[in-house]
Short mmCIF file of C-alpha atoms in Angstrom, two decimals:
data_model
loop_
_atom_site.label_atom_id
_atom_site.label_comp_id
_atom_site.label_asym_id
_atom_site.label_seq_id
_atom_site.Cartn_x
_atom_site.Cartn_y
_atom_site.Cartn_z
CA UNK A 81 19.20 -79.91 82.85
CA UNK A 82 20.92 -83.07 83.25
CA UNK A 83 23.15 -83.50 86.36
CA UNK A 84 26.61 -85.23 85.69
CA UNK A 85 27.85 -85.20 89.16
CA UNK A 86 28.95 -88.28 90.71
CA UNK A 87 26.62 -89.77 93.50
CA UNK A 88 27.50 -88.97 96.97
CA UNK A 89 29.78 -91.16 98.75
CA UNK A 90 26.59 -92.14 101.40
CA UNK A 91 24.27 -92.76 98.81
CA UNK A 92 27.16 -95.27 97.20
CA UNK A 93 27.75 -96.92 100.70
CA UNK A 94 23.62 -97.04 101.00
CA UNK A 95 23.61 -99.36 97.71
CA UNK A 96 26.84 -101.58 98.45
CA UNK A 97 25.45 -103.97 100.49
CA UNK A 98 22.82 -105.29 97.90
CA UNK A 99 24.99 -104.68 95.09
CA UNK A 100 27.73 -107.02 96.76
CA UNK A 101 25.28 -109.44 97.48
CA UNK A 102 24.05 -109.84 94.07
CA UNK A 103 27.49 -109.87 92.53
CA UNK A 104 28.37 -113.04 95.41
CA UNK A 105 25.09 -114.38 93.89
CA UNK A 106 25.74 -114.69 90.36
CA UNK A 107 29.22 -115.48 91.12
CA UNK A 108 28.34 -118.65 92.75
CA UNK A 109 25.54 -119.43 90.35
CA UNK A 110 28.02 -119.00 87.55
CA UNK A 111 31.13 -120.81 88.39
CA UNK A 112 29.62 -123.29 90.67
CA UNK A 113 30.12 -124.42 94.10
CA UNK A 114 33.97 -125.44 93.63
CA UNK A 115 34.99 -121.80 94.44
CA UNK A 116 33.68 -121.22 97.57
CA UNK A 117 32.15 -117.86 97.18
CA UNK A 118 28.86 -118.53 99.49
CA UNK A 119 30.82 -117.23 102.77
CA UNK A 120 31.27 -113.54 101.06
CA UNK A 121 27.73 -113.37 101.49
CA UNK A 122 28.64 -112.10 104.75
CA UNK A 123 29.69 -108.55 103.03
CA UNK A 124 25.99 -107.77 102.80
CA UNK A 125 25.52 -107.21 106.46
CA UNK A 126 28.97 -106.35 106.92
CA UNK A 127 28.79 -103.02 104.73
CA UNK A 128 25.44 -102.48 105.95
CA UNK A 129 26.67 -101.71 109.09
CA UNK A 130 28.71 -98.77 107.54
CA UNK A 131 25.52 -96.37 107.26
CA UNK A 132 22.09 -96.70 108.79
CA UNK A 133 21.11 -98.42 112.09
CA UNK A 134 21.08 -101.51 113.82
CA UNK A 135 17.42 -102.42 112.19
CA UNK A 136 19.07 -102.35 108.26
CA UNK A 137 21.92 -104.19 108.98
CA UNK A 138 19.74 -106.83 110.70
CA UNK A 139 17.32 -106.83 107.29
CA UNK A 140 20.37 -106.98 105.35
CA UNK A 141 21.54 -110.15 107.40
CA UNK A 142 18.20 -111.50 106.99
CA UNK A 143 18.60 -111.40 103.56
CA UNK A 144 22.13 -112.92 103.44
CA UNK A 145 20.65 -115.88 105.26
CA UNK A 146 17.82 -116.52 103.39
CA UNK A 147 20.20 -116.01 99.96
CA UNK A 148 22.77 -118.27 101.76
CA UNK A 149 20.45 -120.72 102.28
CA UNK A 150 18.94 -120.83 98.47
CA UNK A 151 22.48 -121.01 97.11
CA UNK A 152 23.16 -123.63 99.89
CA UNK A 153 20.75 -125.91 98.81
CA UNK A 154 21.40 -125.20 94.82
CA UNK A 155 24.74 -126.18 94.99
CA UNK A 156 24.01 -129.12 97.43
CA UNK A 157 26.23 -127.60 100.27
CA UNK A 158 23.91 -128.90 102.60
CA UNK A 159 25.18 -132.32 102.47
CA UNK A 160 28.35 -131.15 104.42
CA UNK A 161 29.58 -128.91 106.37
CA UNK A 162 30.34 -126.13 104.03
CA UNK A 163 26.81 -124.69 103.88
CA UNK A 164 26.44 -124.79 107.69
CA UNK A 165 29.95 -122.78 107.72
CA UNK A 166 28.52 -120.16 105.71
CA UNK A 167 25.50 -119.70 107.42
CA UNK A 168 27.53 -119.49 110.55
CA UNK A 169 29.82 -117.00 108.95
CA UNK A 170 27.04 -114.26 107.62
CA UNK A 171 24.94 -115.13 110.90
CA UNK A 172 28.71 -114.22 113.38
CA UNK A 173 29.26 -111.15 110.77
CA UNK A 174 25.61 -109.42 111.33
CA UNK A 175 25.82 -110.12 115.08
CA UNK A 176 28.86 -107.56 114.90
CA UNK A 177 27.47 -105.52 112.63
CA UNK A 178 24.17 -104.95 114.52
CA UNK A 179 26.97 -104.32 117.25
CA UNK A 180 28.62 -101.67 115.83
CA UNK A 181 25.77 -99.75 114.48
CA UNK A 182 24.47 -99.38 118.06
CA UNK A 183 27.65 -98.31 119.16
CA UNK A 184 27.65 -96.30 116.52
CA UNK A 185 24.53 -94.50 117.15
CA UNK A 186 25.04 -93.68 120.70
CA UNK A 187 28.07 -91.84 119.74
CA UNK A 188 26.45 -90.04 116.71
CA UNK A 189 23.84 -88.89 119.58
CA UNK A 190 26.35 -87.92 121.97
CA UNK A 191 27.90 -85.62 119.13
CA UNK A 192 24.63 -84.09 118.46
CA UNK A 193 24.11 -83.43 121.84
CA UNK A 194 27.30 -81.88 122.48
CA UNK A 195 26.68 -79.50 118.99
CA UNK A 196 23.44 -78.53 120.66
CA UNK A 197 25.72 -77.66 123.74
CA UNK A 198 27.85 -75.40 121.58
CA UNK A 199 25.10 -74.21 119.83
CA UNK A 200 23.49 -73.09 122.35
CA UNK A 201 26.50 -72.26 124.79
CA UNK A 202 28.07 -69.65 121.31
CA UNK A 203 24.64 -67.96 121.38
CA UNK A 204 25.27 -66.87 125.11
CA UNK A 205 28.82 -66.28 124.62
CA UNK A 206 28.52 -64.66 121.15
CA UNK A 207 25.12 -62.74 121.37
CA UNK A 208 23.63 -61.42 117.96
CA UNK A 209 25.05 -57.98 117.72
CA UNK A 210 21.56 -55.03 117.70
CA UNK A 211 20.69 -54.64 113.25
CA UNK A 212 20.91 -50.76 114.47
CA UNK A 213 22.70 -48.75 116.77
CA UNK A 214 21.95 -45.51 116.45
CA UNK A 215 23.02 -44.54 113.53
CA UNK A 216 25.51 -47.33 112.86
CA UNK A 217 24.11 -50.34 111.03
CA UNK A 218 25.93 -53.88 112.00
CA UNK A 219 26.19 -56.99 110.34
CA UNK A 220 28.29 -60.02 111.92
CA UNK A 221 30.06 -63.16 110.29
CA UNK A 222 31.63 -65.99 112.32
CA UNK A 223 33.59 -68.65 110.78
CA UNK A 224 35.32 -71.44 113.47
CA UNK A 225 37.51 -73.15 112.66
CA UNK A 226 36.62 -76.32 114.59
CA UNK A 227 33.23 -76.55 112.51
CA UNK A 228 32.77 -79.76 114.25
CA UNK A 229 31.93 -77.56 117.44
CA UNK A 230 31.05 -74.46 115.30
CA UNK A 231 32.51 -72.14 118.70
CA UNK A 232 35.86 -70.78 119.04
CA UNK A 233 37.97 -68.63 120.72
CA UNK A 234 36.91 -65.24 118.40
CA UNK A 235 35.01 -62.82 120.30
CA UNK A 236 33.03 -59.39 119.25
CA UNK A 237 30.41 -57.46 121.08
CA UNK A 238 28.24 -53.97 120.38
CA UNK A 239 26.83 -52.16 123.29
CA UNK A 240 25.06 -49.02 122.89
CA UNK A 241 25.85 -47.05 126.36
CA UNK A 242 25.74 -43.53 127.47
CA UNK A 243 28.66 -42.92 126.32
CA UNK A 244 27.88 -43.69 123.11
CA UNK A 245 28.37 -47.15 120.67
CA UNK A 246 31.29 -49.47 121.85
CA UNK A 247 32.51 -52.30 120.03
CA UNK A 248 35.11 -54.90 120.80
CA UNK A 249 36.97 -57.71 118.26
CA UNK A 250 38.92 -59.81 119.66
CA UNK A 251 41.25 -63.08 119.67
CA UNK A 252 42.07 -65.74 122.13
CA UNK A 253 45.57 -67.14 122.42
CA UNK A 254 44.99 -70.65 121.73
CA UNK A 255 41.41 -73.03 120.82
CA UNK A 256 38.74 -75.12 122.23
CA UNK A 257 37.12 -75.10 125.69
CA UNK A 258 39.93 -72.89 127.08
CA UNK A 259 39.67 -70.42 124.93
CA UNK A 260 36.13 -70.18 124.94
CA UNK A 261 36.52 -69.78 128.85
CA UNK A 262 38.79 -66.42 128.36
CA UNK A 263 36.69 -65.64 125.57
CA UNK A 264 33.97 -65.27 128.14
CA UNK A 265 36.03 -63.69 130.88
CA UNK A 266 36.74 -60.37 127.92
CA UNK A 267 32.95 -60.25 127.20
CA UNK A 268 31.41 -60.38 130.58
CA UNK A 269 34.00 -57.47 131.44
CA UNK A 270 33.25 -55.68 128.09
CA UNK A 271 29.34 -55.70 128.81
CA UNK A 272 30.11 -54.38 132.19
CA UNK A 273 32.19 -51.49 131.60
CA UNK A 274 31.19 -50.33 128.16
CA UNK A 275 27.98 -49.12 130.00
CA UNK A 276 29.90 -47.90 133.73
CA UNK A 277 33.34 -46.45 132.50
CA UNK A 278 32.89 -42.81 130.86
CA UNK A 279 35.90 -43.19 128.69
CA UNK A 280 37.28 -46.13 126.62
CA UNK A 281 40.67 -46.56 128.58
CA UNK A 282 39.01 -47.18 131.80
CA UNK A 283 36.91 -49.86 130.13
CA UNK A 284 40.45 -51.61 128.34
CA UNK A 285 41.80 -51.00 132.12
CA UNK A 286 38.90 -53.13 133.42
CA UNK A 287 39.68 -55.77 130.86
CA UNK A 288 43.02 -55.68 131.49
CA UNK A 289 42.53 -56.34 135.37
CA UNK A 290 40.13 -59.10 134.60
CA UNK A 291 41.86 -60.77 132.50
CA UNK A 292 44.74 -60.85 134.85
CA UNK A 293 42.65 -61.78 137.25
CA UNK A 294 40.94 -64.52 135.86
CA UNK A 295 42.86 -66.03 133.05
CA UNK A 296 46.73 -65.25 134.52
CA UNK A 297 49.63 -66.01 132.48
CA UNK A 298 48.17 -68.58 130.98
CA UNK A 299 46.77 -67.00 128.22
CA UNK A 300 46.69 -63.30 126.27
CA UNK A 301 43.85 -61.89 124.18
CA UNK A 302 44.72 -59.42 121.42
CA UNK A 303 41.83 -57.11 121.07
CA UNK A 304 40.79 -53.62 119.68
CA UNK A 305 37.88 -51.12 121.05
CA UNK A 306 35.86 -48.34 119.36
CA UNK A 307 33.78 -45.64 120.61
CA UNK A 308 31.44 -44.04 117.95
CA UNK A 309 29.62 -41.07 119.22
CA UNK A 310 28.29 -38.63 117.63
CA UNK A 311 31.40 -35.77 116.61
CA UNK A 312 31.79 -38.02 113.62
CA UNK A 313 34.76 -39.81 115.03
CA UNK A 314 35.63 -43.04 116.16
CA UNK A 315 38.08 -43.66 119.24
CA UNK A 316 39.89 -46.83 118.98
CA UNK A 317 42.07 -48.78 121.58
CA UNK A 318 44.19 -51.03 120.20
CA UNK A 319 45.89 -54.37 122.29
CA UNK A 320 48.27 -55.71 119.72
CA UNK A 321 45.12 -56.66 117.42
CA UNK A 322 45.01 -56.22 113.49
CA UNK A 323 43.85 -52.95 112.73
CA UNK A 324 40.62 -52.19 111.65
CA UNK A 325 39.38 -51.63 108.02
CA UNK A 326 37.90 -48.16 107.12
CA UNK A 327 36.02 -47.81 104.05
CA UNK A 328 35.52 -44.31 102.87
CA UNK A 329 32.59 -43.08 100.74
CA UNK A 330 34.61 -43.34 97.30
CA UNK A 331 35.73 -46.91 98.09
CA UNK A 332 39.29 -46.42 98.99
CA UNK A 333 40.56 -48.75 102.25
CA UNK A 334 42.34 -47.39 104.77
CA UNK A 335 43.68 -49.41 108.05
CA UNK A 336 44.40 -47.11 110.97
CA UNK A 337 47.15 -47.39 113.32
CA UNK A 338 47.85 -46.93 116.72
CA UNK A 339 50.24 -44.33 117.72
CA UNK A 340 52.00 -47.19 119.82
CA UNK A 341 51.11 -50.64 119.89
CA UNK A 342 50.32 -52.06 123.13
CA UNK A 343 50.75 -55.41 124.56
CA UNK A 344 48.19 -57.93 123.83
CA UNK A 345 45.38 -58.44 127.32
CA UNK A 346 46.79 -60.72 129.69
CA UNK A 347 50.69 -59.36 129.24
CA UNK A 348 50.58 -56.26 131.44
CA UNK A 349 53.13 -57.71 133.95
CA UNK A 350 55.72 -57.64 131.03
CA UNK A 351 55.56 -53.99 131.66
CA UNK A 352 54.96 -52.86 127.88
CA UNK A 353 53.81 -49.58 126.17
CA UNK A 354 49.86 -48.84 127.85
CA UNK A 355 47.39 -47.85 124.28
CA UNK A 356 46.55 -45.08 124.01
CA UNK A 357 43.13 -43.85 122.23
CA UNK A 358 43.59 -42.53 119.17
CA UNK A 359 40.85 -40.75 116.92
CA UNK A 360 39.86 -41.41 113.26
CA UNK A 361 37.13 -39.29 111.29
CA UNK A 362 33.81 -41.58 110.71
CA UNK A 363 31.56 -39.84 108.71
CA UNK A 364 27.69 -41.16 107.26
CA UNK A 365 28.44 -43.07 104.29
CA UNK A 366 31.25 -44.86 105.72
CA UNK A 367 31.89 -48.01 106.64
CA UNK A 368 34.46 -49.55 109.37
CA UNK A 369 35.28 -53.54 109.35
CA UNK A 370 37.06 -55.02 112.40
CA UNK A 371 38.30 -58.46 112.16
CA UNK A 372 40.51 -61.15 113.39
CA UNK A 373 43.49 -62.28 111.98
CA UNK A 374 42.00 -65.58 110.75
CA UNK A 375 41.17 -63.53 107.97
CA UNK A 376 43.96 -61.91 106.87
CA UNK A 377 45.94 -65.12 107.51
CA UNK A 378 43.80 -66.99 105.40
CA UNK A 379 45.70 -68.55 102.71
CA UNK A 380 44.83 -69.91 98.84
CA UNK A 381 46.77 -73.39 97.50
CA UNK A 382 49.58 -70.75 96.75
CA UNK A 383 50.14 -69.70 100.31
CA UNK A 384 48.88 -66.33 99.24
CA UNK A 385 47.37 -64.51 102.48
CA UNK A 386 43.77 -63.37 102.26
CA UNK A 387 43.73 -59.39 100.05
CA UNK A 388 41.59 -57.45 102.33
CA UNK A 389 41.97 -54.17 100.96
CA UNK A 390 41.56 -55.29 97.25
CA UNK A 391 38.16 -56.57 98.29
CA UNK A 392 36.62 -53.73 100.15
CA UNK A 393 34.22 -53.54 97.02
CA UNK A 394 32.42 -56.41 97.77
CA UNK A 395 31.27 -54.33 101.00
CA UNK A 396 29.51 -51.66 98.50
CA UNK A 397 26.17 -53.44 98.76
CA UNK A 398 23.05 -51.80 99.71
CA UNK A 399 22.52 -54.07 102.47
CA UNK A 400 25.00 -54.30 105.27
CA UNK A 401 24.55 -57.71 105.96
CA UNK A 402 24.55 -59.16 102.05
CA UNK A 403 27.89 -57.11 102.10
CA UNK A 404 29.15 -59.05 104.36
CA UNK A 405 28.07 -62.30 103.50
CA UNK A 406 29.64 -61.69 99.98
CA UNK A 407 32.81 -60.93 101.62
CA UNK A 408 32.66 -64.24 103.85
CA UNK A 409 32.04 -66.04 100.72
CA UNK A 410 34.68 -64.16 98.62
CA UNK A 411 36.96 -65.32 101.75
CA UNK A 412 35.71 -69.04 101.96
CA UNK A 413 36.56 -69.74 98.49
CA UNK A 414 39.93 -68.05 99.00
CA UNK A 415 40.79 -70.81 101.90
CA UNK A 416 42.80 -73.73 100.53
CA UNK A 417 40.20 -76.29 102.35
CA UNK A 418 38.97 -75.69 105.89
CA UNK A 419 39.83 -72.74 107.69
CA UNK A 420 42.85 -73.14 109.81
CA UNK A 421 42.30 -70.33 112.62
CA UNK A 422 38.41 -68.83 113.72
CA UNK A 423 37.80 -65.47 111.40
CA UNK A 424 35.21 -62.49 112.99
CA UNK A 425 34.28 -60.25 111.18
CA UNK A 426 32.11 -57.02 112.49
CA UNK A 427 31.01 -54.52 109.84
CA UNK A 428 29.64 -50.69 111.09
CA UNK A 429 27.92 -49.28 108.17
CA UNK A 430 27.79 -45.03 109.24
CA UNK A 431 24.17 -44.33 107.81
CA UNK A 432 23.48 -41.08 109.54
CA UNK A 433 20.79 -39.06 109.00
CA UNK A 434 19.76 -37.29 105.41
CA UNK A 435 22.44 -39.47 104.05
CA UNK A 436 21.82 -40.99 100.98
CA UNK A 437 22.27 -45.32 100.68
CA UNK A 438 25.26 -47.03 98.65
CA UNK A 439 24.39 -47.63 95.00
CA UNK A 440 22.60 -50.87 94.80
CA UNK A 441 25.53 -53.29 93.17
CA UNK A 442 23.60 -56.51 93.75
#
């Protein structure tokens, strides 16, 4: 099958320097000396030095020289000064040009280095969540917004502790390195008490104080917290955060709410409601998505927010984690360009025992 696509706008800047060479070349040969068009040699090297390192734009002024000098001497240039000029000219405009691609490979280093940094710095902030739990099944998506950096201020966790499997979503006020920084405040808090406090207020009160503690005024976190155990329920406490998505065995969506909302982490001191835990049936063969809201914010070229509940089909796969990844492609084509705001998502697929899997829709 043919491919019509147009070439890639590298592979166009890869060819440019030759291609303006030879088009100087036959110029010149065509019209003659009387123009002037031996200096634009000099474009050779100087789009060379758009792509590729300091070695190609030196061949490429190389070969402006040598061409400068054949046209030079076939249009008798030599016998004044203009031919000197032009050699000058391409010789001044590859000295910059070896310049800048230097430069301009240090700096591409320096932002690989820093990726690896982020890399490596979201895999300890943002551990991979356990495949099983249990009898809970978990698949995780991350989308950041600064790609660039591919780490943001979204943060999720699963620990499986004695008192049974706790989860946290949550969202820092705010991007970049800040965020990240109270991003890893909540988590190293959340690891902490999820396996000390016997009930899921004392571990939000632990946030809470640690956040306050840490972060100040400076910033809030919304977050929610769930406690599955095994009375085929699921506690949640809620801290101003979207609620969570529960997908019932026939399909149907349903988005719990708290019986109060509570004031976002960091916001205690404004002396607003305190959660309070609320229960929610969770039986096998049900599925529970918590999210941030960079995912039901998402917006098409309309404006039209991201339709959640209308696509809690795609999550009917037989695989938990190729459910998700068909709803975090079903919401990357819904974003009008790049994503504006970092989207987590954390799916809980209830397997249970003697429970039969989803139908197989892929």
């Amino acid at each position: 099958m043919t491919d019509h696509r147009a070439p890639s706008a590298p592979r166009v800047l890869a060819w440019m320097p030759a291609a303006v060479m030879l088009v100087v070349a036959v110029a010149d040969v065509v019209v003659g000396p009387g123009i002037g068009f031996l200096p634009l040699v000099s474009l050779g090297p100087a789009f060379a030095g758009l792509v590729g390192g300091w070695r190609r734009t030196a061949l490429f002024g190389a070969a402006a020289l040598v061409l400068c000098v054949v046209l030079g001497l076939y249009d008798g240039l030599f016998e004044e000064r203009r031919g000197f000029t032009a050699m000058v000219s391409v010789a001044g405009v590859t000295g910059v040009g070896i310049a800048a691609a230097v430069m301009r490979g240090r700096r591409e280093a320096e932002l690989a280095s820093v990726r690896s940094i982020a890399e490596v710095a979201q895999r300890v902030l943002l551990r991979p969540v356990p495949l099983t739990a249990g009898p809970v099944q978990a698949a995780v998506s991350y989308i950041a917004a600064v790609a660039e950096a591919r780490i943001g201020g979204d943060l999720y966790e699963l620990v499986a502790s004695p008192h049974g499997i706790r989860v946290i979503v949550g969202d820092v006020q705010g991007k970049g390195l800040a965020a990240v920084e109270t991003a890893a405040v909540v988590l190293g808090a959340f690891r902490e008490a999820a396996h000390e406090e016997p009930d899921l207020l004392g571990v939000g009160e632990r946030l809470e104080r640690s956040v306050e503690r840490e972060v100040g005024d400076e910033k809030f976190v919304t977050v929610v917290l769930a406690q599955i155990g095994a009375d085929g329920e699921v506690v949640f406490l809620n801290y101003g955060h979207p609620a969570p998505m529960l997908v019932r065995r026939d399909g149907s969506a349903h988005f719990p709410q708290p019986p109060a909302y509570a004031l976002p982490l960091g916001l205690g001191a404004h002396q607003g409601d305190a959660p309070k835990p609320y229960r929610v049936a969770f039986a096998p063969g049900e599925q529970l998505l918590m999210y941030t809201d960079g995912v039901t914010e998402a917006r098409d070229e309309r404006g039209s927010f991201y339709p959640l509940a209308d696509r809690a089909g795609l999550l009917a796969r037989a695989d938990v984690h190729r459910s998700l990844e068909a709803l975090r492609q079903d919401l990357l084509r819904h974003m009008a360009g790049p994503p504006h705001d970092d989207a987590a998502m954390l799916l809980l697929r209830y397997r249970g025992h003697g429970t039969r899997p989803f139908p197989a829709t892929d």
